[in-house]
Coordinates of C-alpha atoms and ligand atoms in Angstrom, one line a residue:
X5 CA 0.0 0.0 0.0
X6 CA 1.3 3.4 -0.9
X7 CA 2.5 5.6 1.9
X8 CA 2.1 9.4 1.8
X9 CA 5.8 10.0 1.6
X10 CA 5.9 7.6 -1.4
X11 CA 3.1 9.4 -3.2
X12 CA 4.8 12.8 -2.5
X13 CA 8.1 11.4 -3.9
X14 CA 6.4 10.1 -7.0
X15 CA 4.7 13.4 -7.6
X16 CA 7.9 15.4 -7.2
X17 CA 9.8 13.0 -9.6
X18 CA 6.8 13.3 -12.0
X19 CA 6.9 17.1 -11.9
X20 CA 10.6 17.2 -12.4
X21 CA 10.3 15.0 -15.4
X22 CA 7.7 17.2 -17.0
X23 CA 9.7 20.3 -16.2
X24 CA 12.8 18.7 -17.7
X25 CA 11.0 17.9 -20.9
X26 CA 12.2 19.9 -23.8
X27 CA 9.8 22.4 -25.2
X28 CA 8.4 21.5 -28.7
X29 CA 10.4 24.0 -30.6
X30 CA 13.9 23.0 -29.5
X31 CA 14.1 20.0 -31.8
X32 CA 11.3 21.0 -34.2
X33 CA 11.6 20.6 -38.0
X34 CA 10.4 24.0 -39.3
X35 CA 9.3 24.6 -42.8
X36 CA 8.9 28.0 -44.4
X37 CA 5.9 28.4 -46.7
X38 CA 5.8 31.2 -49.2
X39 CA 2.0 31.1 -49.6
X40 CA 1.9 32.9 -52.9
X41 CA 3.9 30.1 -54.5
X42 CA 2.8 27.0 -52.5
X43 CA -0.6 25.9 -53.8
X44 CA -3.3 27.8 -55.6
X45 CA -6.8 26.5 -55.1
X46 CA -8.9 29.1 -56.8
X47 CA -7.1 29.2 -60.2
X48 CA -6.0 32.8 -60.1
X49 CA -2.3 31.8 -60.3
X50 CA -1.4 32.9 -56.8
X51 CA -1.2 30.5 -53.9
X52 CA -3.7 30.8 -51.1
X53 CA -4.5 29.7 -47.5
X54 CA -6.8 26.9 -48.7
X55 CA -3.8 25.7 -50.6
X56 CA -1.7 25.6 -47.5
X57 CA -4.5 23.7 -45.7
X58 CA -4.7 21.2 -48.5
X59 CA -1.0 20.5 -48.3
X60 CA -0.7 20.3 -44.5
X61 CA -0.7 16.5 -44.9
X62 CA 2.3 16.8 -47.1
X63 CA 4.1 18.6 -44.3
X64 CA 3.2 15.7 -42.1
X65 CA 4.5 13.2 -44.7
X66 CA 7.9 14.9 -44.7
X67 CA 8.1 15.1 -40.9
X68 CA 7.5 18.8 -40.5
X69 CA 6.3 19.8 -37.0
X70 CA 6.0 23.6 -37.5
X71 CA 5.6 26.0 -40.4
X72 CA 6.2 29.7 -40.6
X73 CA 4.3 31.4 -43.4
X74 CA 5.3 34.6 -45.2
X75 CA 2.6 37.3 -45.0
X76 CA -0.9 36.8 -46.2
X77 CA -2.5 39.9 -44.6
X78 CA -4.2 42.8 -46.4
X79 CA -1.7 44.4 -48.7
X80 CA -1.3 46.3 -52.0
X81 CA 1.6 43.8 -52.6
X82 CA 4.3 46.3 -53.4
X83 CA 6.6 43.9 -51.6
X84 CA 4.4 40.9 -52.0
X85 CA 2.7 41.1 -48.6
X86 CA 5.6 42.6 -46.6
X87 CA 3.7 45.9 -47.0
X88 CA 0.8 45.4 -44.7
X89 CA -2.3 47.7 -45.0
X90 CA -4.3 46.0 -42.2
X91 CA -2.4 43.9 -39.6
X92 CA -5.6 42.1 -38.5
X93 CA -7.1 41.1 -41.9
X94 CA -6.4 38.4 -44.4
X95 CA -5.9 39.7 -48.0
X96 CA -8.7 38.4 -50.3
X97 CA -6.0 37.2 -52.7
X98 CA -5.1 34.6 -50.0
X99 CA -8.6 33.9 -48.8
X100 CA -10.7 34.9 -45.8
X101 CA -10.4 34.9 -42.0
X102 CA -12.5 31.8 -42.1
X103 CA -9.9 30.1 -44.4
X104 CA -7.3 31.1 -41.9
X105 CA -9.2 29.6 -39.0
X106 CA -9.8 26.4 -41.0
X107 CA -6.0 26.2 -41.7
X108 CA -5.2 26.6 -38.0
X109 CA -7.8 24.0 -37.0
X110 CA -6.5 21.5 -39.5
X111 CA -2.9 22.2 -38.4
X112 CA -3.9 21.5 -34.8
X113 CA -5.5 18.2 -35.8
X114 CA -2.3 17.2 -37.5
X115 CA -0.1 18.6 -34.7
X116 CA 1.7 21.1 -37.0
X117 CA 2.4 24.4 -35.3
X118 CA 1.5 27.6 -37.3
X119 CA 3.9 30.6 -37.1
X120 CA 2.8 33.9 -38.5
X121 CA 5.1 36.4 -40.1
X122 CA 5.0 39.6 -38.0
X123 CA 6.2 42.6 -39.9
X124 CA 6.7 45.4 -37.3
X125 CA 9.2 47.7 -39.0
X126 CA 6.8 49.2 -41.4
X127 CA 3.3 49.2 -42.8
X128 CA 2.0 49.9 -46.2
X129 CA 1.5 53.5 -47.2
X130 CA -2.1 52.4 -47.7
X131 CA -2.5 51.5 -44.1
X132 CA -5.1 53.6 -42.3
X133 CA -2.5 54.6 -39.7
X134 CA -0.2 56.1 -42.4
X135 CA -3.0 57.9 -44.2
X136 CA -4.0 59.5 -40.9
X137 CA -0.4 60.3 -40.0
X138 CA 0.1 61.9 -43.4
X139 CA -3.0 64.0 -42.7
X140 CA -1.4 65.1 -39.4
X141 CA -4.1 63.7 -37.2
X142 CA -3.0 64.2 -33.6
X143 CA -3.1 60.6 -32.5
X144 CA -1.2 59.3 -35.5
X145 CA 1.1 62.2 -36.2
X146 CA 4.2 60.5 -34.8
X147 CA 3.4 56.9 -35.8
X148 CA 6.0 57.2 -38.5
X149 CA 9.3 59.0 -38.9
X150 CA 8.7 62.5 -40.5
X151 CA 11.1 65.3 -41.3
X152 CA 10.7 68.4 -43.5
X153 CA 14.2 68.0 -45.0
X154 CA 16.4 71.0 -45.9
X155 CA 16.3 73.6 -48.5
X156 CA 19.8 74.1 -50.0
X157 CA 21.4 77.3 -51.3
X158 CA 19.8 76.8 -54.7
X159 CA 16.4 76.6 -53.1
X160 CA 16.0 72.9 -53.7
X161 CA 14.5 70.8 -51.0
X162 CA 16.7 67.8 -50.0
X163 CA 16.0 64.8 -47.9
X164 CA 17.0 65.0 -44.2
X165 CA 20.0 62.5 -44.5
X166 CA 21.9 60.4 -47.0
X167 CA 20.2 57.2 -45.8
X168 CA 19.6 54.7 -48.5
X169 CA 16.7 52.2 -48.9
X170 CA 17.4 48.5 -49.1
X171 CA 15.6 48.5 -52.4
X172 CA 17.7 51.4 -53.8
X173 CA 17.4 55.1 -53.7
X174 CA 16.9 57.6 -50.9
X175 CA 15.2 56.1 -47.8
X176 CA 13.2 59.4 -47.6
X177 CA 10.1 60.0 -49.7
X178 CA 8.3 63.4 -50.0
X179 CA 4.7 63.4 -49.0
X180 CA 2.7 66.2 -50.6
X181 CA -0.1 66.0 -48.2
X182 CA 2.0 66.5 -45.1
X183 CA 4.7 68.5 -46.8
X184 CA 7.3 66.4 -45.1
X185 CA 9.5 63.4 -46.0
X186 CA 8.8 60.0 -44.4
X187 CA 11.4 57.3 -43.8
X188 CA 11.2 54.0 -45.6
X189 CA 14.1 51.6 -45.2
X190 CA 12.5 49.3 -47.8
X191 CA 10.1 50.3 -50.6
X192 CA 8.6 53.8 -50.7
X193 CA 5.3 52.1 -50.1
X194 CA 6.7 50.7 -46.8
X195 CA 6.9 53.6 -44.4
X196 CA 8.9 52.9 -41.2
X197 CA 7.1 53.0 -37.9
X198 CA 8.4 55.2 -35.1
X199 CA 9.2 52.7 -32.3
X200 CA 10.1 55.6 -30.0
X201 CA 6.4 56.3 -29.8
X202 CA 4.9 54.1 -27.0
X203 CA 1.5 54.2 -28.8
X204 CA 3.1 52.5 -31.8
X205 CA 4.6 49.9 -29.5
X206 CA 1.2 49.2 -28.0
X207 CA -0.4 48.9 -31.4
X208 CA 2.1 46.2 -32.3
X209 CA 1.6 44.5 -29.0
X210 CA -2.0 44.4 -29.8
X211 CA -1.4 42.8 -33.2
X212 CA 0.5 40.0 -31.4
X213 CA -2.3 39.5 -28.9
X214 CA -4.9 39.4 -31.7
X215 CA -3.2 36.6 -33.6
X216 CA -2.3 34.7 -30.4
X217 CA -6.0 34.8 -29.7
X218 CA -6.6 33.3 -33.2
X219 CA -4.5 30.3 -32.2
X220 CA -1.1 30.9 -33.8
X221 CA 1.9 29.2 -32.1
X222 CA 4.3 32.1 -32.5
X223 CA 5.8 34.7 -34.8
X224 CA 8.6 35.0 -37.3
X225 CA 9.6 38.7 -36.7
X226 CA 10.5 40.4 -39.9
X227 CA 13.6 42.7 -40.4
X228 CA 13.8 43.5 -36.7
X229 CA 17.3 45.1 -37.0
X230 CA 15.7 48.0 -38.8
X231 CA 13.1 48.8 -36.1
X232 CA 14.9 51.7 -34.5
X233 CA 17.0 54.4 -36.1
X234 CA 19.3 56.7 -34.1
X235 CA 17.4 59.2 -32.0
X236 CA 17.0 62.7 -33.5
X237 CA 19.0 65.5 -31.9
X238 CA 17.3 68.3 -29.9
X239 CA 16.5 70.1 -33.2
X240 CA 14.8 66.9 -34.5
X241 CA 17.5 66.2 -37.0
X242 CA 19.3 63.0 -37.9
X243 CA 22.9 62.5 -38.8
X244 CA 24.2 61.3 -42.2
X245 CA 25.7 57.9 -42.2
X246 CA 29.4 57.7 -43.1
X247 CA 30.2 56.7 -46.8
X248 CA 31.5 53.4 -47.9
X249 CA 34.2 53.8 -50.5
X250 CA 33.3 50.8 -52.7
X251 CA 30.5 52.5 -54.5
X252 CA 29.9 56.0 -55.8
X253 CA 26.3 55.4 -56.5
X254 CA 24.3 57.2 -53.8
X255 CA 21.3 55.0 -54.7
X256 CA 23.1 51.8 -53.9
X257 CA 22.2 50.4 -50.4
X258 CA 25.9 49.9 -49.8
X259 CA 26.7 53.6 -50.3
X260 CA 26.6 54.3 -46.6
X261 CA 27.9 52.4 -43.6
X262 CA 24.9 51.4 -41.6
X263 CA 25.5 52.9 -38.1
X264 CA 22.3 54.8 -37.6
X265 CA 19.6 52.8 -39.4
X266 CA 20.1 49.3 -38.2
X267 CA 21.2 47.5 -35.0
X268 CA 20.5 50.3 -32.5
X269 CA 21.0 49.2 -28.9
X270 CA 17.3 49.5 -28.1
X271 CA 16.1 46.9 -30.6
X272 CA 16.6 43.6 -28.8
X273 CA 14.6 45.1 -25.9
X274 CA 11.5 45.3 -28.2
X275 CA 11.8 41.5 -28.6
X276 CA 12.1 41.1 -24.8
X277 CA 8.8 43.0 -24.5
X278 CA 7.2 40.8 -27.1
X279 CA 8.4 37.7 -25.4
X280 CA 6.6 38.8 -22.2
X281 CA 3.4 39.3 -24.2
X282 CA 3.7 35.7 -25.4
X283 CA 4.4 34.4 -21.9
X284 CA 1.5 36.4 -20.4
X285 CA -0.8 34.9 -23.1
X286 CA 0.3 31.4 -22.2
X287 CA -0.1 32.1 -18.5
X288 CA -3.7 33.3 -19.2
X289 CA -4.7 30.7 -21.8
X290 CA -2.5 27.7 -21.3
X291 CA -1.2 25.5 -24.1
X292 CA 2.3 25.0 -25.5
X293 CA 5.0 27.6 -25.4
X294 CA 4.5 30.3 -28.1
X295 CA 7.7 31.3 -29.8
X296 CA 9.5 34.1 -31.5
X297 CA 11.8 33.5 -34.5
X298 CA 13.7 36.7 -35.3
X299 CA 15.1 37.8 -38.6
X300 CA 18.2 39.9 -38.1
X301 CA 21.2 40.1 -40.5
X302 CA 23.4 41.5 -37.9
X303 CA 26.9 40.6 -36.7
X304 CA 26.8 37.4 -34.7
X305 CA 27.5 39.1 -31.3
X306 CA 24.4 41.2 -31.8
X307 CA 22.3 38.3 -33.0
X308 CA 23.1 36.6 -29.7
X309 CA 21.5 39.6 -27.8
X310 CA 18.2 38.5 -29.2
X311 CA 18.3 35.4 -27.2
X312 CA 17.9 37.6 -24.1
X313 CA 20.1 38.3 -21.1
X314 CA 20.3 37.5 -17.4
X315 CA 17.2 39.6 -16.7
X316 CA 15.1 39.1 -19.8
X317 CA 14.2 36.3 -22.2
X318 CA 14.3 37.1 -25.8
X319 CA 13.5 35.1 -28.9
X320 CA 13.7 31.3 -28.6
X321 CA 15.0 31.3 -32.2
X322 CA 17.1 34.2 -33.5
X323 CA 17.6 32.9 -37.0
X324 CA 21.1 31.5 -37.4
X325 CA 22.1 33.0 -40.8
X326 CA 25.8 32.0 -40.4
X327 CA 25.6 29.3 -43.1
X328 CA 23.2 31.2 -45.5
X329 CA 25.3 34.4 -45.3
X330 CA 28.9 33.2 -45.1
X331 CA 29.2 29.9 -47.0
X332 CA 30.1 30.0 -50.7
X333 CA 30.4 27.4 -53.4
X334 CA 34.2 27.1 -52.8
X335 CA 34.1 27.1 -48.9
X336 CA 36.0 24.2 -47.5
X337 CA 35.2 22.0 -44.6
X338 CA 37.2 24.2 -42.1
X339 CA 34.9 27.1 -43.0
X340 CA 31.8 25.0 -42.4
X341 CA 33.3 23.8 -39.1
X342 CA 34.2 27.4 -38.0
X343 CA 30.7 28.8 -38.8
X344 CA 28.9 26.0 -37.0
X345 CA 31.1 25.9 -33.9
X346 CA 31.2 29.7 -33.7
X347 CA 27.4 29.8 -33.3
X348 CA 27.5 27.0 -30.7
X349 CA 30.3 28.7 -28.8
X350 CA 28.8 32.2 -28.7
X351 CA 25.2 31.0 -28.0
X352 CA 24.4 31.9 -24.3
X353 CA 24.2 29.0 -21.9
X354 CA 21.0 27.1 -21.8
X355 CA 19.9 28.3 -25.3
X356 CA 19.2 26.2 -28.3
X357 CA 20.6 26.3 -31.8
X358 CA 18.8 26.6 -35.2
X359 CA 20.1 26.3 -38.7
X360 CA 19.0 28.0 -41.9
X361 CA 20.3 27.6 -45.4
X362 CA 17.5 28.8 -47.7
X363 CA 14.6 31.3 -47.6
X364 CA 12.5 33.4 -50.0
X365 CA 15.2 36.2 -50.1
X366 CA 18.1 34.1 -51.3
X367 CA 18.8 32.0 -54.3
X368 CA 18.0 28.3 -54.1
X369 CA 20.5 26.1 -52.3
X370 CA 21.1 24.0 -55.3
X371 CA 21.7 27.1 -57.4
X372 CA 24.1 28.6 -54.9
X373 CA 26.1 25.5 -54.0
X374 CA 25.4 23.2 -56.9
X375 CA 22.6 20.5 -57.4
X376 CA 25.1 17.9 -56.1
X377 CA 25.1 19.5 -52.7
X378 CA 21.3 19.5 -52.1
X379 CA 21.4 16.4 -49.9
X380 CA 24.5 17.7 -48.1
X381 CA 22.7 20.7 -46.8
X382 CA 19.5 18.8 -45.9
X383 CA 21.5 16.2 -44.0
X384 CA 23.6 18.9 -42.3
X385 CA 20.6 21.0 -41.2
X386 CA 18.7 18.0 -39.9
X387 CA 21.5 16.2 -38.0
X388 CA 23.1 19.2 -36.3
X389 CA 21.9 19.8 -32.7
X390 CA 18.9 22.1 -32.5
X391 CA 16.0 22.8 -34.8
X392 CA 16.2 22.9 -38.6
X393 CA 14.4 25.4 -40.9
X394 CA 13.7 24.3 -44.5
X395 CA 12.4 26.7 -47.2
X396 CA 9.6 25.1 -49.2
X397 CA 11.0 23.2 -52.2
X398 CA 14.5 22.7 -50.7
X399 CA 13.4 19.1 -49.7
X400 CA 13.0 18.5 -53.5
X401 CA 16.2 20.2 -54.4
X402 CA 14.3 22.8 -56.4
X403 CA 16.7 25.2 -58.3
X404 CA 16.2 28.8 -59.2
X405 CA 13.5 29.3 -61.8
X406 CA 14.4 31.5 -64.8
X407 CA 12.5 34.8 -64.6
X408 CA 13.1 37.2 -67.5
X409 CA 13.5 40.9 -66.9
X410 CA 10.0 41.4 -68.4
X411 CA 8.5 38.9 -65.9
X412 CA 10.4 40.2 -62.9
X413 CA 8.2 41.6 -60.2
X414 CA 10.5 41.8 -57.1
X415 CA 10.9 45.5 -56.2
X416 CA 14.5 44.8 -55.2
X417 CA 15.2 44.0 -58.8
X418 CA 12.7 46.3 -60.5
X419 CA 14.1 49.4 -58.7
X420 CA 17.5 48.7 -60.4
X421 CA 18.5 48.0 -64.0
X422 CA 18.0 45.2 -66.5
X423 CA 21.8 44.8 -66.8
X424 CA 22.2 43.3 -63.3
X425 CA 18.7 42.5 -62.2
X426 CA 19.6 38.8 -61.7
X427 CA 22.0 39.8 -58.9
X428 CA 19.2 41.5 -57.0
X429 CA 16.0 39.6 -57.9
X430 CA 14.5 37.3 -55.4
X431 CA 11.9 36.0 -57.9
X432 CA 14.0 32.9 -59.0
X433 CA 13.7 31.4 -55.4
X434 CA 9.9 32.2 -55.3
X435 CA 8.7 30.4 -58.4
X436 CA 5.7 28.0 -57.8
X437 CA 6.2 24.8 -55.9
X438 CA 6.5 21.6 -58.0
X439 CA 3.9 19.2 -57.0
X440 CA 3.5 17.1 -60.1
X441 CA 4.6 16.9 -63.7
X442 CA 1.2 18.3 -64.9
X443 CA 0.9 21.7 -66.5
X444 CA 2.1 24.4 -64.1
X445 CA 3.6 21.7 -61.9
X446 CA 0.3 21.0 -60.2
X447 CA 0.5 24.4 -58.5
X448 CA -2.7 25.7 -60.1
X449 CA -5.6 24.6 -62.2
X450 CA -5.8 28.1 -63.7
X451 CA -4.2 29.3 -66.9
X452 CA -1.5 31.6 -65.5
X453 CA 0.9 31.8 -62.6
X454 CA 2.2 35.0 -60.9
X455 CA 5.8 33.9 -61.6
X456 CA 6.7 31.4 -64.3
X457 CA 7.1 27.8 -63.2
X458 CA 10.7 26.7 -63.4
X459 CA 11.5 24.7 -66.6
X460 CA 12.8 21.6 -64.8
X461 CA 9.5 20.9 -62.9
X462 CA 8.9 17.6 -64.7
X463 CA 12.2 16.3 -63.3
X464 CA 11.9 17.6 -59.8
X465 CA 8.5 17.4 -58.2
X466 CA 6.9 15.7 -55.2
X467 CA 5.1 13.1 -57.2
X468 CA 8.2 11.9 -59.1
X469 CA 10.5 12.1 -56.1
X470 CA 8.1 10.0 -54.0
X471 CA 8.7 7.2 -56.4
X472 CA 12.6 7.4 -56.6
X473 CA 14.1 5.6 -53.7
X474 CA 17.1 8.0 -53.2
X475 CA 15.5 11.2 -54.3
X476 CA 16.1 14.3 -52.3
X477 CA 12.6 14.0 -51.0
X478 CA 13.1 10.5 -49.7
X479 CA 16.5 11.3 -48.2
X480 CA 14.7 14.2 -46.4
X481 CA 12.0 11.9 -45.1
X482 CA 14.6 9.4 -43.9
X483 CA 16.3 12.2 -42.1
X484 CA 13.1 13.0 -40.3
X485 CA 12.9 9.4 -39.1
X486 CA 16.5 9.7 -37.8
X487 CA 15.5 12.9 -36.0
X488 CA 13.2 10.9 -33.8
X489 CA 16.2 9.0 -32.4
X490 CA 17.1 10.4 -28.9
X491 CA 20.7 10.9 -29.9
X492 CA 19.9 13.1 -32.9
X493 CA 17.1 15.0 -31.1
X494 CA 18.9 15.5 -27.8
X495 CA 22.4 14.2 -27.9
X496 CA 25.6 16.2 -27.7
X497 CA 27.2 17.5 -30.9
X498 CA 30.8 17.6 -32.0
X499 CA 31.6 19.2 -35.3
X500 CA 35.0 18.7 -37.0
X501 CA 36.6 19.2 -40.3
X502 CA 38.4 16.0 -41.1
X503 CA 40.3 17.8 -43.9
X504 CA 39.6 20.6 -46.3
X505 CA 37.2 18.3 -48.1
X506 CA 35.3 16.4 -45.4
X507 CA 33.2 17.6 -42.6
X508 CA 32.0 15.3 -39.8
X509 CA 29.2 15.8 -37.3
X510 CA 29.2 13.4 -34.3
X511 CA 26.1 13.1 -32.2
X512 CA 26.2 11.0 -29.0
X513 CA 24.1 10.3 -25.9
X514 CA 25.0 8.0 -23.1
X515 CA 23.4 4.6 -23.4
X516 CA 22.6 5.1 -27.1
X517 CA 24.1 4.6 -30.5
X518 CA 26.6 7.2 -31.8
X519 CA 25.7 8.9 -35.1
X520 CA 28.1 10.4 -37.5
X521 CA 27.2 12.5 -40.5
X522 CA 29.9 12.8 -43.1
X523 CA 30.0 15.3 -45.9
X524 CA 32.3 15.2 -48.8
X525 CA 32.0 18.7 -50.0
X526 CA 34.0 18.5 -53.3
X527 CA 34.2 16.1 -56.2
X528 CA 37.1 13.9 -55.2
X529 CA 37.0 10.4 -53.6
X530 CA 38.0 10.8 -49.9
X531 CA 39.0 8.2 -47.3
X532 CA 38.7 9.1 -43.6
X533 CA 39.8 7.6 -40.4
X534 CA 37.1 8.6 -37.9
X535 CA 39.0 7.1 -34.9
X536 CA 41.6 9.8 -35.4
X537 CA 39.0 12.5 -35.6
X538 CA 36.9 11.7 -32.6
X539 CA 38.1 10.0 -29.4
X540 CA 36.5 6.9 -27.8
X541 CA 34.5 5.9 -30.9
X542 CA 33.1 2.4 -31.2
X543 CA 35.1 0.3 -33.7
X544 CA 32.4 -0.3 -36.3
X545 CA 29.5 1.6 -37.8
X546 CA 26.6 0.9 -40.1
X547 CA 25.3 3.0 -43.0
X548 CA 22.0 4.3 -41.8
X549 CA 21.4 7.0 -44.5
X550 CA 22.9 7.0 -48.0
X551 CA 22.2 9.2 -51.0
X552 CA 22.3 8.6 -54.7
X553 CA 26.0 9.3 -54.7
X554 CA 26.7 6.3 -52.5
X555 CA 27.9 2.9 -53.6
X556 CA 27.2 1.3 -50.2
X557 CA 23.8 0.1 -49.0
X558 CA 22.0 0.9 -45.8
X559 CA 23.0 -1.7 -43.2
X560 CA 26.5 -2.2 -44.6
X561 CA 29.1 -2.3 -41.8
X562 CA 32.3 -0.2 -42.0
X563 CA 35.3 0.2 -39.8
X564 CA 35.6 3.6 -38.1
X565 CA 39.2 3.6 -39.2
X566 CA 38.4 3.6 -42.9
X567 CA 35.3 5.2 -44.5
X568 CA 35.4 6.0 -48.2
X569 CA 33.3 8.8 -49.5
X570 CA 32.4 9.1 -53.2
X571 CA 32.5 12.6 -54.8
X572 CA 29.9 14.8 -53.2
X573 CA 28.7 11.9 -51.0
X574 CA 27.0 12.7 -47.7
X575 CA 26.0 9.9 -45.4
X576 CA 24.9 9.1 -41.8
X577 CA 26.6 6.3 -40.0
X578 CA 25.3 4.7 -36.7
X579 CA 27.6 2.8 -34.4
X580 CA 26.9 -0.9 -34.2
X581 CA 27.1 -0.8 -30.4
X582 CA 25.7 1.7 -27.9
X583 CA 28.0 3.8 -25.7
Ligands
GLC12 C1 12.5 40.8 -44.8 C2 11.8 39.9 -45.7 C3 11.8 40.4 -47.1 C4 11.2 41.7 -47.1 C5 11.8 42.7 -46.1 C6 10.9 43.9 -45.9 O1 13.8 40.9 -45.0 O2 12.3 38.6 -45.5 O3 11.2 39.5 -48.0 O4 11.3 42.3 -48.4 O5 11.9 42.1 -44.8 O6 9.8 43.6 -45.2

């Protein structure tokens, strides 16, 4: 018969076990959906929310546990939804609020978390707040950053500073109505909010609460490092940014050195405030932890501030852009090793890593690094410690689609010149998802698509890759199976370059098998002695994941002292004994 002390002991152990359980996001497999290009259900050539709902089972099939969706809120689409006119309404192009609710309900049934793209830095110039601000209405007057500029000795009015927009040209636009310039760090149809105004901060807090109430599991926070600019001086003026000497073109974003327009010391504190809103919501409403994923292309030391500090929690996931930003086609294994370990070393204690290699702003992985390295990056992202973040289509190895200058719609390219539009355009990574080899790749039943479908869709699509045993898609699915292994989900990680050519990731957990992922980055045959690379390894391993570059089979046994890798081969080995 149970004694009271026995029951109390069991309760305490039980509670500790629950407390110790990792929150869902720590080892989640995230998937970024760019809804415009994912699946169109109404035949207008633009993807929609019902399309996402229809494909949630596909997410399940490929082992995804959470998805972040690029914006689908009311927008004139100058930056394809990153210019929001109403922060609490779905744009009719994507569907209705009811469609959104259905999507969330279905996602909950399938246990896929839904993360909304929260765009706090700017609104659309068609947002009611901006229209009222331009009209000088008292409440809204300081919602945005306004300045009359200066009249020079020739009587010509000039913008307040030399600040440049990310999409080219002055970051200041004259507004006839208000007779002042407003700041826009992106498109002129994306005026920047004034985050020094507490009323603006409260509006944004309210947006978060609204969507939390609608059942989202968190937010991807857009372009956060632009949120604050340097404070104006006592005359209300802003300083010029110092010049960079590598361009003379004042319209080029790189014309100035960004010391006043990004990475201001106040910015991470905004995120700390938002984290509290999420926590309060959870305290009031229960449910799983709501998360923040923060987009900041800042120096790594600054990125780390977004995790929080000893007095405040920040984002659970400040996007780790080390690989996406710093790896190149020719990077050797030491460079991979450095970038990975640098993140793990600089990450504050008790925090969790995340890995990103593709998104809607960068060229496709297979186009940047070569189609032969698609599996390499999927294996790397999914076997490193922490959560993985996959951009839709990367599981298939989709390449950049060809988009002619005439078909180009991305403002980042359209604001420049035909001669170099390909260097700036983000359209090639945004072409419609390849579902089948039917017309328009099964993306739409209509007769047009908002961007052309990539020409190779018949070779690379979900339907075809399902049927090819070592397709990128099937390698990806196998990886998701491996991620369920305790060693891969929660084990320690050791990342080492074996040579310039080969990278190795060891995962281990006491009482379990050791896993080693090996990546042959270049096109030579390589032989490695793993026992020299990692200490205390079991003597033999088994192939547990191979790719179409492999000549071995799953289950083949190999000595740790001699593993041969074919050109561009990446594999996962599992020790034959536990440790
Ligand atoms: C982020 C988005 C990008 C967008 C920009 C402005 O960087 O990822 O697509 O154009 O912010 O909102």
